[in-house]
Amino acid sequence: MDDSKDDYQYEEIPADDEFSLQEDDEDLSKALQTIQEQAEDAQILALQSVLTSEKSVSEIPEAMDDFFCNFLVRLGMSRTLDCFQTEWYELVQRGTFTAKDIGLVPTVYTRNQQLEAENMRLRKDLENYKLAANKAKEAFLKMQKERDFHRMHHKRVVQEKNKLICDIKRLKAHYASYEPVLKQLTEKYQTTLRQKMLTSLERDRAVGQDSEFPVDTQVNPYLVHATEYIQPLKSGEYKLSNILKVHDLAVNCLALHPRKDIVVTGSNDHLWKMWALPDGNIIMTGEGHTDWLSGCCFHPSGSQLVTSSGDTTVRIWDCSKRGCILTLEGHAHAVWDCSWHSCGDFVASASMDNTSKIWDVNSERCRYTMCGHKDSVNSIEFLPFSSTVLTSSADKTLSLWDARTGLRVYTFYGHLHSCNHATFNMKGDAIASCDSSGMMKLWDIRKSVPILSVDAGPHPANQVVFDHSGRIVALASSDGSLKVLQLESGQLSSLRGHGGEVHGVIFDPRAEQLISGGADGTVCLWTRGAAAPCLT
C-alpha cells in the first residue's frame, strides 16, 4: 500500500494558475450556487433545531422521584433516601402506579427552591456586610478620636510656639538694650588688657629679666643668596632618591638644621630623632614627651631644638647636652605647632585651646597669650627677622600678630574649611596656606587679598612650604602625594612615594632636595635627577 502511494505520480499545478468556467457553462455554475445555498440553509436549520431542543430540554420539569432523591441527597438524609428508593421501586414493580401517573414536579416548587437558596445566600451576604459595616464604624470612631486628639495637640503646640515667639522677641529686645553696654565693656577689657601687657613689659624691663624684641629694620641675610640658588624647575624633575624608615609610627613634623645636612623628625611614638642626610644615620634621639609630637624647630644657631606635643607642653632641648633643658607649660590642650624667633630669645606656640603664646626663653615664662581665634590654632610661624607672627586656625582664618604687644594686626578671610597650615616666603611679602579640603591659597600681604587659589583636593592638605627663592611651593597631602607648584608657569606636578598620608615637607636651602614625612613612619628624599630609590 505504501509502495503504491510512493510510486504514484502527482501532477503539479502552478500556484498562480486560475480555474475559470467557460461562458457556455453558466447553467452549471448556477446549479452549483443553488446547491451551496441549500447546504447553508440546512446548516442554519440544524443549528436552530439544536438550540430549540436544548431550550426544550431545559424547560422540562424534573421527575417527582428525581426531585425527592435530589432533595434528600442535598440534605444528607442517606437512610431516608434508601427507604424511599426501596419503597418507590417496589410499588412501581408491583404496578401500583407508574412514573407517568405521578407526573412531574410543578415548576413553582423548583422556583421556590431556587428562591430559597438565593434567599439564604443573600442572608449570608447581609451578615457579612453588617460585620464589615460594624468594623468600619469602629475604625471610623477610632479615627475621629485620633483626629480630635491630634487637633487638640496641634492647638497646644501652636499656643506654645506663639508663646516662644513672644519670649524670643522679648529676649531680643532685652539683649539689644544690653548690646551697647557689652560693646563698651569689651572695649574696656581690650584697653585694660593692652595696659596690663604694657605695664608688665615695663616692669620686666625695669627688673631686667625679660628679653627685648629686636627692631624690625633688620635685613634678612638669606635674601641675598635666595635668587642665586634656584634654577627653573622642569616638570617632574624631582625624583625619589631614598626612603628612610626612621620611626615605627607616623612622622608628623620635620625640621632642617640651619647650617648642616641634618634633619629632625617628630613622631606619634613620642620621640624625636636627629639623623644625617642623605644616608639616614641616627645622630640623636629625644625622649621626654608623653604624647605624640606635632611640631619641631631649630634654634637659629642650630644648637637647640624646640618641640611641641599633644601632652600640652613645649620643650626646649640642648643638642650638646642631649637632653631637655626647659619645659614650658601653660596651654590647656594639645599644642599643634611651635616656632623659634630669628634672635633665638623667643618661642611661639599654637594650641587646640584656641590660643597661641609667646614664650621668653631667658625668663622661662609666657610673655603674651594671643586670644582671638574662635577655634583651634593649627600652626604658628615668625616672619624671619621680624616681630610679626602668622597663625592659621580651624575657624577658617589666618591672622597676623605683633609679638611685641600680643595684639592681632590683621585677619585674612577666604578659606571655606579649617586652615591646617600657613607660612611666609623668604621676602615676607606673600603667604601660602592650605586647608582640610585640599585648597591652597597664596596671599599678598600688602594688598591683604588672595592672589592664587589651587584646588589640590579633595583630600586634606597638611602642610605647605616655599623654597628660598619663593618661586616653588610644595604641598603635603593626605592622598599620599606631594604637590609641587611652579608659581611662574602655574604648573602643578604630583610626587608619590609614601605608603600613606604625607604629614610634612621641607626644602633644602638650594631646593636641590625635597624632604617629606609620612604616616607610614618613613622619610622620602626627592632629588633632582635622582637614581632609583632604596629603603634604609
Coordinates of C-alpha atoms in Angstrom, one line a residue:
M1 CA 0.0 0.0 0.0
D2 CA 2.8 2.4 0.9
D3 CA 4.7 1.4 -2.2
S4 CA 1.8 2.2 -4.4
K5 CA 1.5 5.6 -2.8
D6 CA 5.2 6.3 -3.2
D7 CA 5.0 5.3 -6.9
Y8 CA 2.0 7.4 -7.7
Q9 CA 2.8 10.3 -9.9
Y10 CA 1.1 13.5 -9.0
E11 CA 0.6 16.3 -11.5
E12 CA 2.0 19.6 -10.3
I13 CA -0.3 22.6 -10.8
P14 CA 1.3 26.0 -10.5
A15 CA 0.0 28.1 -7.6
D16 CA -0.7 31.1 -9.9
D17 CA -2.9 29.1 -12.3
E18 CA -6.5 30.2 -12.0
F19 CA -9.6 27.9 -12.6
S20 CA -12.3 29.7 -14.6
L21 CA -15.6 28.5 -16.1
Q22 CA -16.4 28.9 -19.8
E23 CA -19.2 31.1 -20.9
D24 CA -21.1 28.0 -22.2
D25 CA -21.2 26.5 -18.6
E26 CA -23.2 29.3 -16.9
D27 CA -26.0 26.9 -16.2
L28 CA -23.6 24.6 -14.3
S29 CA -22.3 27.5 -12.2
K30 CA -25.9 28.5 -11.3
A31 CA -26.6 24.9 -10.3
L32 CA -23.5 24.8 -8.1
Q33 CA -24.5 28.1 -6.4
T34 CA -28.0 26.7 -5.7
I35 CA -26.6 23.6 -4.1
Q36 CA -24.3 25.7 -2.0
E37 CA -27.1 27.9 -0.8
Q38 CA -29.2 24.8 0.1
A39 CA -26.3 23.4 2.1
E40 CA -26.0 26.7 4.1
D41 CA -29.8 26.7 4.8
A42 CA -29.6 23.1 6.0
Q43 CA -26.8 24.1 8.4
I44 CA -28.8 27.0 9.8
L45 CA -31.9 24.8 10.3
A46 CA -29.8 22.2 12.1
L47 CA -28.3 24.8 14.4
Q48 CA -31.8 26.2 15.2
S49 CA -33.1 22.7 15.9
V50 CA -30.2 22.1 18.3
L51 CA -30.9 25.3 20.1
T52 CA -34.6 24.6 20.2
S53 CA -34.0 21.1 21.6
E54 CA -31.7 22.4 24.3
K55 CA -34.2 25.0 25.3
S56 CA -37.0 22.5 25.4
V57 CA -34.9 20.1 27.5
S58 CA -34.0 22.8 29.9
E59 CA -37.7 23.6 30.3
I60 CA -38.8 20.1 31.0
P61 CA -39.8 19.8 34.7
E62 CA -38.0 17.4 36.9
A63 CA -39.4 14.0 37.6
M64 CA -41.1 13.5 41.0
D65 CA -38.8 10.7 42.1
D66 CA -35.7 12.6 41.0
F67 CA -36.9 15.6 42.8
F68 CA -37.2 13.7 46.1
C69 CA -33.9 12.0 45.7
N70 CA -32.1 15.2 45.0
F71 CA -33.8 16.8 47.9
L72 CA -32.7 14.1 50.3
V73 CA -29.2 14.0 48.9
R74 CA -28.8 17.7 49.3
L75 CA -29.9 17.4 53.0
G76 CA -27.6 14.4 53.6
M77 CA -30.5 12.1 54.6
S78 CA -29.0 8.9 53.2
R79 CA -31.1 6.4 55.2
T80 CA -34.3 8.1 54.3
L81 CA -33.1 8.1 50.7
D82 CA -32.6 4.3 50.8
C83 CA -36.0 3.7 52.4
F84 CA -37.7 6.0 49.8
Q85 CA -36.0 4.3 46.8
T86 CA -36.8 0.8 48.1
E87 CA -40.5 1.5 48.7
W88 CA -40.8 3.5 45.4
Y89 CA -39.3 0.9 43.2
E90 CA -41.3 -1.9 44.9
L91 CA -44.5 0.0 44.2
V92 CA -43.5 0.6 40.6
Q93 CA -42.5 -3.0 40.2
R94 CA -45.9 -4.2 41.6
G95 CA -47.6 -2.0 39.2
T96 CA -49.4 0.0 41.8
F97 CA -48.6 3.1 39.9
T98 CA -46.2 4.3 37.2
A99 CA -44.0 7.3 36.9
K100 CA -46.3 8.8 34.3
D101 CA -49.2 8.6 36.8
I102 CA -47.3 10.6 39.4
G103 CA -46.3 13.2 36.9
L104 CA -43.6 15.9 37.1
V105 CA -42.7 18.3 39.8
P106 CA -44.5 21.6 39.3
T107 CA -42.3 24.5 38.2
V108 CA -43.4 26.5 41.2
Y109 CA -41.6 24.1 43.6
T110 CA -38.4 24.3 41.7
R111 CA -38.7 28.1 41.6
N112 CA -39.4 28.3 45.3
Q113 CA -36.3 26.1 46.0
Q114 CA -34.2 28.4 43.9
L115 CA -35.6 31.4 45.6
E116 CA -34.9 29.9 49.0
A117 CA -31.3 29.1 48.1
E118 CA -30.9 32.7 46.8
N119 CA -32.5 34.0 50.0
M120 CA -30.0 32.1 52.1
R121 CA -27.1 33.4 50.1
L122 CA -28.4 36.9 50.4
R123 CA -28.8 36.5 54.2
K124 CA -25.1 35.4 54.5
D125 CA -24.1 38.3 52.4
L126 CA -26.2 40.6 54.6
E127 CA -24.5 39.2 57.7
N128 CA -21.0 39.8 56.1
Y129 CA -21.9 43.3 55.1
K130 CA -23.2 44.0 58.7
L131 CA -20.0 42.7 60.1
A132 CA -17.9 44.8 57.7
A133 CA -20.1 47.9 58.5
N134 CA -19.6 47.4 62.2
K135 CA -15.8 47.2 61.7
A136 CA -15.9 50.2 59.5
K137 CA -17.9 52.1 62.1
E138 CA -15.4 51.1 64.9
A139 CA -12.5 52.3 62.7
F140 CA -14.3 55.5 61.9
L141 CA -15.0 56.2 65.5
K142 CA -11.3 55.5 66.4
M143 CA -10.1 57.8 63.6
Q144 CA -12.5 60.5 64.9
K145 CA -11.0 60.2 68.4
E146 CA -7.4 60.3 67.0
R147 CA -8.3 63.3 64.8
D148 CA -9.7 65.1 67.9
F149 CA -6.6 64.3 69.9
H150 CA -4.2 65.5 67.2
R151 CA -6.3 68.6 66.6
M152 CA -6.1 69.4 70.3
H153 CA -2.4 68.6 70.4
H154 CA -1.8 70.8 67.4
K155 CA -3.6 73.7 69.0
R156 CA -1.5 73.3 72.1
V157 CA 1.7 73.2 70.0
V158 CA 0.6 76.4 68.2
Q159 CA 0.0 78.1 71.5
E160 CA 3.4 77.1 72.8
K161 CA 5.0 78.2 69.6
N162 CA 3.4 81.6 69.8
K163 CA 4.4 81.9 73.4
L164 CA 8.0 81.0 72.5
I165 CA 8.0 83.6 69.6
C166 CA 6.8 86.2 72.1
D167 CA 9.6 85.2 74.5
I168 CA 12.2 85.3 71.8
K169 CA 11.1 88.8 70.7
R170 CA 11.2 89.9 74.3
L171 CA 14.7 88.4 74.8
K172 CA 16.0 90.0 71.6
A173 CA 14.7 93.4 72.7
H174 CA 16.3 92.8 76.1
Y175 CA 19.6 91.8 74.5
A176 CA 19.5 94.8 72.2
S177 CA 19.2 97.0 75.3
Y178 CA 22.4 95.4 76.7
E179 CA 24.4 95.3 73.5
P180 CA 25.9 98.9 73.8
V181 CA 26.9 98.0 77.4
L182 CA 28.6 94.8 76.3
K183 CA 30.4 96.6 73.5
Q184 CA 31.6 99.2 75.9
L185 CA 32.8 96.5 78.4
T186 CA 34.6 94.7 75.6
E187 CA 36.4 97.9 74.6
K188 CA 37.3 98.5 78.2
Y189 CA 38.6 94.9 78.5
Q190 CA 40.8 95.3 75.4
T191 CA 42.2 98.6 76.7
T192 CA 42.8 97.1 80.2
L193 CA 44.5 94.1 78.7
R194 CA 46.7 96.3 76.5
Q195 CA 47.6 98.4 79.5
K196 CA 48.3 95.3 81.5
M197 CA 50.7 94.0 78.9
L198 CA 52.5 97.3 78.6
T199 CA 52.8 97.5 82.4
S200 CA 54.1 94.0 82.6
L201 CA 56.6 94.8 79.8
E202 CA 57.8 97.9 81.6
R203 CA 58.0 96.1 84.8
D204 CA 60.1 93.3 83.3
R205 CA 62.3 95.8 81.6
A206 CA 62.8 97.5 84.9
V207 CA 63.7 94.2 86.6
G208 CA 65.9 93.3 83.7
Q209 CA 64.8 89.7 83.4
D210 CA 62.9 89.7 80.1
S211 CA 64.4 89.9 76.6
E212 CA 63.5 92.6 74.2
F213 CA 62.4 92.0 70.6
P214 CA 64.9 93.4 68.1
V215 CA 63.7 96.2 65.8
D216 CA 62.1 95.2 62.5
T217 CA 64.6 97.1 60.5
Q218 CA 67.0 94.1 60.3
V219 CA 67.8 92.8 56.9
N220 CA 67.3 89.1 56.2
P221 CA 70.7 87.8 55.2
Y222 CA 69.2 84.8 53.3
L223 CA 67.6 87.1 50.7
V224 CA 71.0 87.9 49.2
H225 CA 71.6 84.3 48.1
A226 CA 67.9 83.2 47.6
T227 CA 67.6 84.1 44.0
E228 CA 71.1 82.7 43.2
Y229 CA 70.2 79.2 44.4
I230 CA 67.3 78.3 42.4
Q231 CA 67.2 77.4 38.7
P232 CA 63.9 77.0 36.8
L233 CA 62.3 73.7 37.7
K234 CA 61.2 71.5 34.9
S235 CA 58.1 69.3 35.0
G236 CA 58.6 66.2 37.1
E237 CA 62.3 66.9 37.7
Y238 CA 62.2 65.8 41.3
K239 CA 62.6 62.1 41.6
L240 CA 62.6 59.8 44.6
S241 CA 66.2 59.1 45.6
N242 CA 65.9 57.4 49.0
I243 CA 63.3 56.1 51.5
L244 CA 64.4 56.1 55.2
K245 CA 62.4 54.1 57.8
V246 CA 63.1 56.4 60.8
H247 CA 60.0 55.8 63.1
D248 CA 57.7 52.9 64.0
L249 CA 54.7 55.3 63.8
A250 CA 53.7 58.3 61.7
V251 CA 56.1 61.1 61.1
N252 CA 54.3 64.4 62.0
C253 CA 56.9 67.1 61.6
L254 CA 60.2 67.9 60.0
A255 CA 62.9 70.5 60.7
L256 CA 66.2 71.2 58.8
H257 CA 69.3 72.3 60.5
P258 CA 70.2 75.9 59.5
R259 CA 73.9 75.1 58.7
K260 CA 74.3 71.3 58.4
D261 CA 72.7 68.4 56.4
I262 CA 70.8 67.3 59.5
V263 CA 67.1 66.7 59.8
V264 CA 64.9 66.3 62.9
T265 CA 61.7 64.3 62.7
G266 CA 58.9 64.1 65.3
S267 CA 56.5 61.1 65.5
N268 CA 53.5 59.6 67.1
D269 CA 55.8 57.3 69.1
H270 CA 56.5 60.3 71.5
L271 CA 60.1 60.6 70.2
W272 CA 62.1 63.0 68.0
K273 CA 65.1 61.8 66.1
M274 CA 68.0 63.6 64.6
W275 CA 69.7 62.0 61.6
A276 CA 72.1 62.9 58.8
L277 CA 71.5 63.4 55.1
P278 CA 71.4 61.5 52.8
D279 CA 72.2 58.1 54.4
G280 CA 69.8 58.5 57.3
N281 CA 72.3 57.6 60.2
I282 CA 70.7 58.4 63.6
I283 CA 72.6 61.1 65.5
M284 CA 70.4 61.6 68.5
T285 CA 67.0 60.6 69.9
G286 CA 64.9 62.7 72.3
E287 CA 62.8 61.1 74.9
G288 CA 60.6 63.1 77.3
H289 CA 57.2 63.9 75.8
T290 CA 54.3 61.7 77.0
D291 CA 52.2 62.1 73.8
W292 CA 52.6 62.5 70.1
L293 CA 54.9 65.2 68.7
S294 CA 53.3 67.8 66.5
G295 CA 56.0 70.4 65.7
C296 CA 59.7 71.0 65.9
C297 CA 62.1 73.9 65.0
F298 CA 65.8 74.5 65.3
H299 CA 67.3 77.5 67.1
P300 CA 68.8 79.9 64.6
S301 CA 72.3 78.8 65.7
G302 CA 71.3 75.1 65.4
S303 CA 72.5 74.4 69.0
Q304 CA 69.0 73.9 70.4
L305 CA 65.7 72.5 69.4
V306 CA 62.1 73.3 70.4
T307 CA 59.3 70.7 70.1
S308 CA 55.5 70.8 70.7
S309 CA 53.4 67.8 71.7
G310 CA 49.9 66.5 72.4
D311 CA 50.8 66.4 76.1
T312 CA 50.1 70.3 76.2
T313 CA 53.8 71.2 76.7
V314 CA 56.6 72.8 74.7
R315 CA 60.1 71.6 75.4
I316 CA 63.5 73.0 74.6
W317 CA 66.4 70.6 74.0
D318 CA 70.1 71.3 74.1
C319 CA 71.8 69.3 71.4
S320 CA 75.2 69.4 73.1
K321 CA 73.7 68.2 76.4
R322 CA 71.5 65.6 74.6
G323 CA 68.5 66.4 76.8
C324 CA 65.6 68.7 77.7
I325 CA 66.7 71.9 79.4
L326 CA 63.3 73.6 79.7
T327 CA 59.6 72.6 79.7
L328 CA 57.1 75.4 79.0
E329 CA 53.6 74.7 80.5
G330 CA 50.5 76.8 80.1
H331 CA 48.3 75.5 77.3
A332 CA 45.1 73.8 78.3
H333 CA 45.0 71.4 75.4
A334 CA 47.4 69.8 72.8
V335 CA 50.0 72.1 71.2
W336 CA 49.9 71.8 67.4
D337 CA 53.0 73.8 66.4
C338 CA 56.0 75.8 67.5
S339 CA 58.4 78.3 66.0
W340 CA 61.6 80.0 67.1
H341 CA 62.3 83.7 66.5
S342 CA 65.3 84.7 64.5
C343 CA 67.0 86.3 67.5
G344 CA 66.8 83.0 69.4
D345 CA 65.2 84.5 72.6
F346 CA 61.5 83.8 71.9
V347 CA 59.4 80.8 71.0
A348 CA 55.8 80.8 69.7
S349 CA 53.3 78.0 70.2
A350 CA 49.8 77.3 68.8
S351 CA 47.3 75.1 70.7
M352 CA 44.0 73.4 70.4
D353 CA 42.8 75.7 73.3
N354 CA 42.2 78.5 70.6
T355 CA 45.2 80.5 71.8
S356 CA 48.8 81.0 70.9
K357 CA 51.6 82.0 73.2
I358 CA 54.9 83.9 73.0
W359 CA 57.5 82.5 75.4
D360 CA 60.5 84.2 76.7
V361 CA 63.3 81.6 76.8
N362 CA 65.6 83.6 79.1
S363 CA 62.9 84.3 81.8
E364 CA 61.4 80.9 81.1
R365 CA 57.8 82.2 81.2
C366 CA 54.9 83.1 78.9
R367 CA 55.3 86.7 77.6
Y368 CA 51.9 87.0 75.9
T369 CA 48.8 84.9 75.3
M370 CA 47.3 85.8 71.9
C371 CA 43.5 85.3 72.0
G372 CA 41.2 86.0 69.1
H373 CA 40.7 82.8 67.1
K374 CA 37.4 81.0 67.7
D375 CA 38.7 77.5 67.1
S376 CA 41.9 75.5 67.4
V377 CA 45.1 77.3 66.3
N378 CA 46.8 74.8 64.0
S379 CA 50.1 76.5 63.0
I380 CA 52.3 79.4 64.0
E381 CA 55.4 81.0 62.4
F382 CA 57.6 84.0 62.9
L383 CA 58.4 86.1 59.9
P384 CA 62.2 85.9 59.7
F385 CA 64.0 88.8 61.4
S386 CA 60.7 90.4 62.4
S387 CA 58.3 90.6 65.3
T388 CA 55.3 89.6 63.1
V389 CA 53.7 86.2 63.8
L390 CA 51.4 84.3 61.4
T391 CA 48.8 81.8 62.7
S392 CA 46.2 79.6 60.9
S393 CA 43.1 78.3 62.6
A394 CA 40.3 75.8 62.3
D395 CA 38.0 78.9 62.3
K396 CA 39.0 79.2 58.6
T397 CA 41.1 82.3 59.0
L398 CA 44.7 83.4 59.1
S399 CA 45.9 86.1 61.4
L400 CA 49.0 88.4 61.7
W401 CA 50.0 89.4 65.2
D402 CA 52.5 91.8 66.7
A403 CA 54.7 89.7 69.0
R404 CA 55.8 92.8 71.0
T405 CA 52.3 93.5 72.2
G406 CA 50.5 90.2 71.7
L407 CA 47.8 92.0 69.7
R408 CA 46.2 91.0 66.3
V409 CA 47.1 93.2 63.4
Y410 CA 45.1 91.7 60.5
T411 CA 42.9 88.7 59.7
F412 CA 42.7 87.0 56.3
Y413 CA 39.3 85.6 55.2
G414 CA 38.8 83.3 52.2
H415 CA 39.1 79.6 53.2
L416 CA 35.9 77.6 53.4
H417 CA 37.3 74.9 55.6
S418 CA 39.7 74.5 58.5
C419 CA 43.1 76.1 57.8
N420 CA 45.8 73.4 58.6
H421 CA 49.0 75.4 57.9
A422 CA 50.3 78.8 56.7
T423 CA 53.8 80.0 56.0
F424 CA 55.7 83.1 54.8
N425 CA 58.0 83.3 51.8
M426 CA 61.6 84.4 52.4
K427 CA 60.9 88.0 51.4
G428 CA 57.9 88.2 53.7
D429 CA 55.6 89.7 51.1
A430 CA 53.5 86.6 50.4
I431 CA 51.8 83.9 52.5
A432 CA 50.8 80.3 51.4
S433 CA 48.1 78.5 53.3
C434 CA 46.2 75.2 52.9
D435 CA 43.0 73.8 54.4
S436 CA 41.3 70.5 55.1
S437 CA 39.6 70.3 51.7
G438 CA 42.9 70.4 49.9
M439 CA 42.6 74.0 48.8
M440 CA 45.9 76.0 48.7
K441 CA 45.9 79.8 48.6
L442 CA 48.6 82.4 48.1
W443 CA 48.1 85.8 49.7
D444 CA 49.6 89.2 49.0
I445 CA 50.4 90.7 52.4
R446 CA 50.5 94.3 51.2
K447 CA 47.1 94.1 49.5
S448 CA 45.7 91.6 52.0
V449 CA 43.9 89.6 49.3
P450 CA 44.4 86.1 47.8
I451 CA 46.3 86.2 44.5
L452 CA 46.1 82.5 43.6
S453 CA 43.9 79.5 44.6
V454 CA 44.8 75.9 43.7
D455 CA 42.5 73.0 44.3
A456 CA 44.6 70.0 45.3
G457 CA 41.8 68.2 47.0
P458 CA 39.5 66.6 47.9
H459 CA 41.9 65.1 50.5
P460 CA 43.1 67.4 53.3
A461 CA 46.4 69.4 52.8
N462 CA 48.6 69.1 55.9
Q463 CA 51.5 71.5 55.2
V464 CA 52.7 74.0 52.6
V465 CA 56.2 75.4 52.2
F466 CA 58.0 77.9 50.0
D467 CA 61.5 77.3 48.6
H468 CA 64.1 80.0 49.4
S469 CA 63.5 81.8 46.1
G470 CA 59.8 81.9 46.6
R471 CA 59.1 80.5 43.1
I472 CA 58.2 77.0 44.1
V473 CA 55.6 75.8 46.6
A474 CA 55.3 72.2 47.9
L475 CA 52.2 70.8 49.5
A476 CA 51.9 67.7 51.7
S477 CA 48.6 65.9 51.0
S478 CA 46.6 63.2 52.7
D479 CA 46.2 61.4 49.4
G480 CA 49.8 60.1 49.8
S481 CA 51.4 62.5 47.4
L482 CA 53.4 65.7 47.3
K483 CA 52.2 68.5 45.1
V484 CA 54.9 70.8 43.6
L485 CA 53.7 74.1 42.1
Q486 CA 55.8 76.4 39.9
L487 CA 54.4 79.9 40.5
E488 CA 55.8 81.4 37.3
S489 CA 54.3 78.8 35.0
G490 CA 51.4 77.7 37.2
Q491 CA 52.3 74.0 36.5
L492 CA 51.3 71.5 39.2
S493 CA 53.1 68.1 39.5
S494 CA 52.4 65.2 41.8
L495 CA 55.1 63.0 43.5
R496 CA 54.2 59.7 45.0
G497 CA 56.4 57.5 47.3
H498 CA 54.8 57.2 50.7
G499 CA 52.5 54.3 51.7
G500 CA 50.0 56.6 53.4
E501 CA 49.3 60.3 54.2
V502 CA 52.1 62.9 53.9
H503 CA 52.2 65.0 57.0
G504 CA 55.2 67.3 56.5
V505 CA 57.6 68.6 53.8
I506 CA 60.6 70.9 53.7
F507 CA 63.1 72.2 51.1
D508 CA 66.8 72.4 51.5
P509 CA 68.3 75.9 51.0
R510 CA 69.1 75.3 47.3
A511 CA 65.9 73.4 46.6
E512 CA 68.1 70.5 45.3
Q513 CA 66.3 68.2 47.7
L514 CA 62.7 67.9 48.9
I515 CA 62.2 66.0 52.2
S516 CA 58.8 64.6 53.2
G517 CA 57.5 62.6 56.2
G518 CA 54.5 60.3 56.1
A519 CA 52.1 58.3 58.2
D520 CA 54.0 55.1 57.3
G521 CA 56.9 56.2 59.5
T522 CA 59.2 56.9 56.6
V523 CA 61.0 60.0 55.2
C524 CA 61.4 60.3 51.5
L525 CA 64.2 62.2 49.8
W526 CA 63.4 63.7 46.5
T527 CA 66.3 64.9 44.4
R528 CA 66.8 66.5 41.0
G529 CA 67.8 63.8 38.6
A530 CA 68.0 61.1 41.3
A531 CA 68.6 57.4 40.9
A532 CA 66.2 54.6 41.8
P533 CA 65.2 54.7 45.5
C534 CA 66.3 52.3 48.2
L535 CA 64.8 51.6 51.6
T536 CA 67.0 52.2 54.6

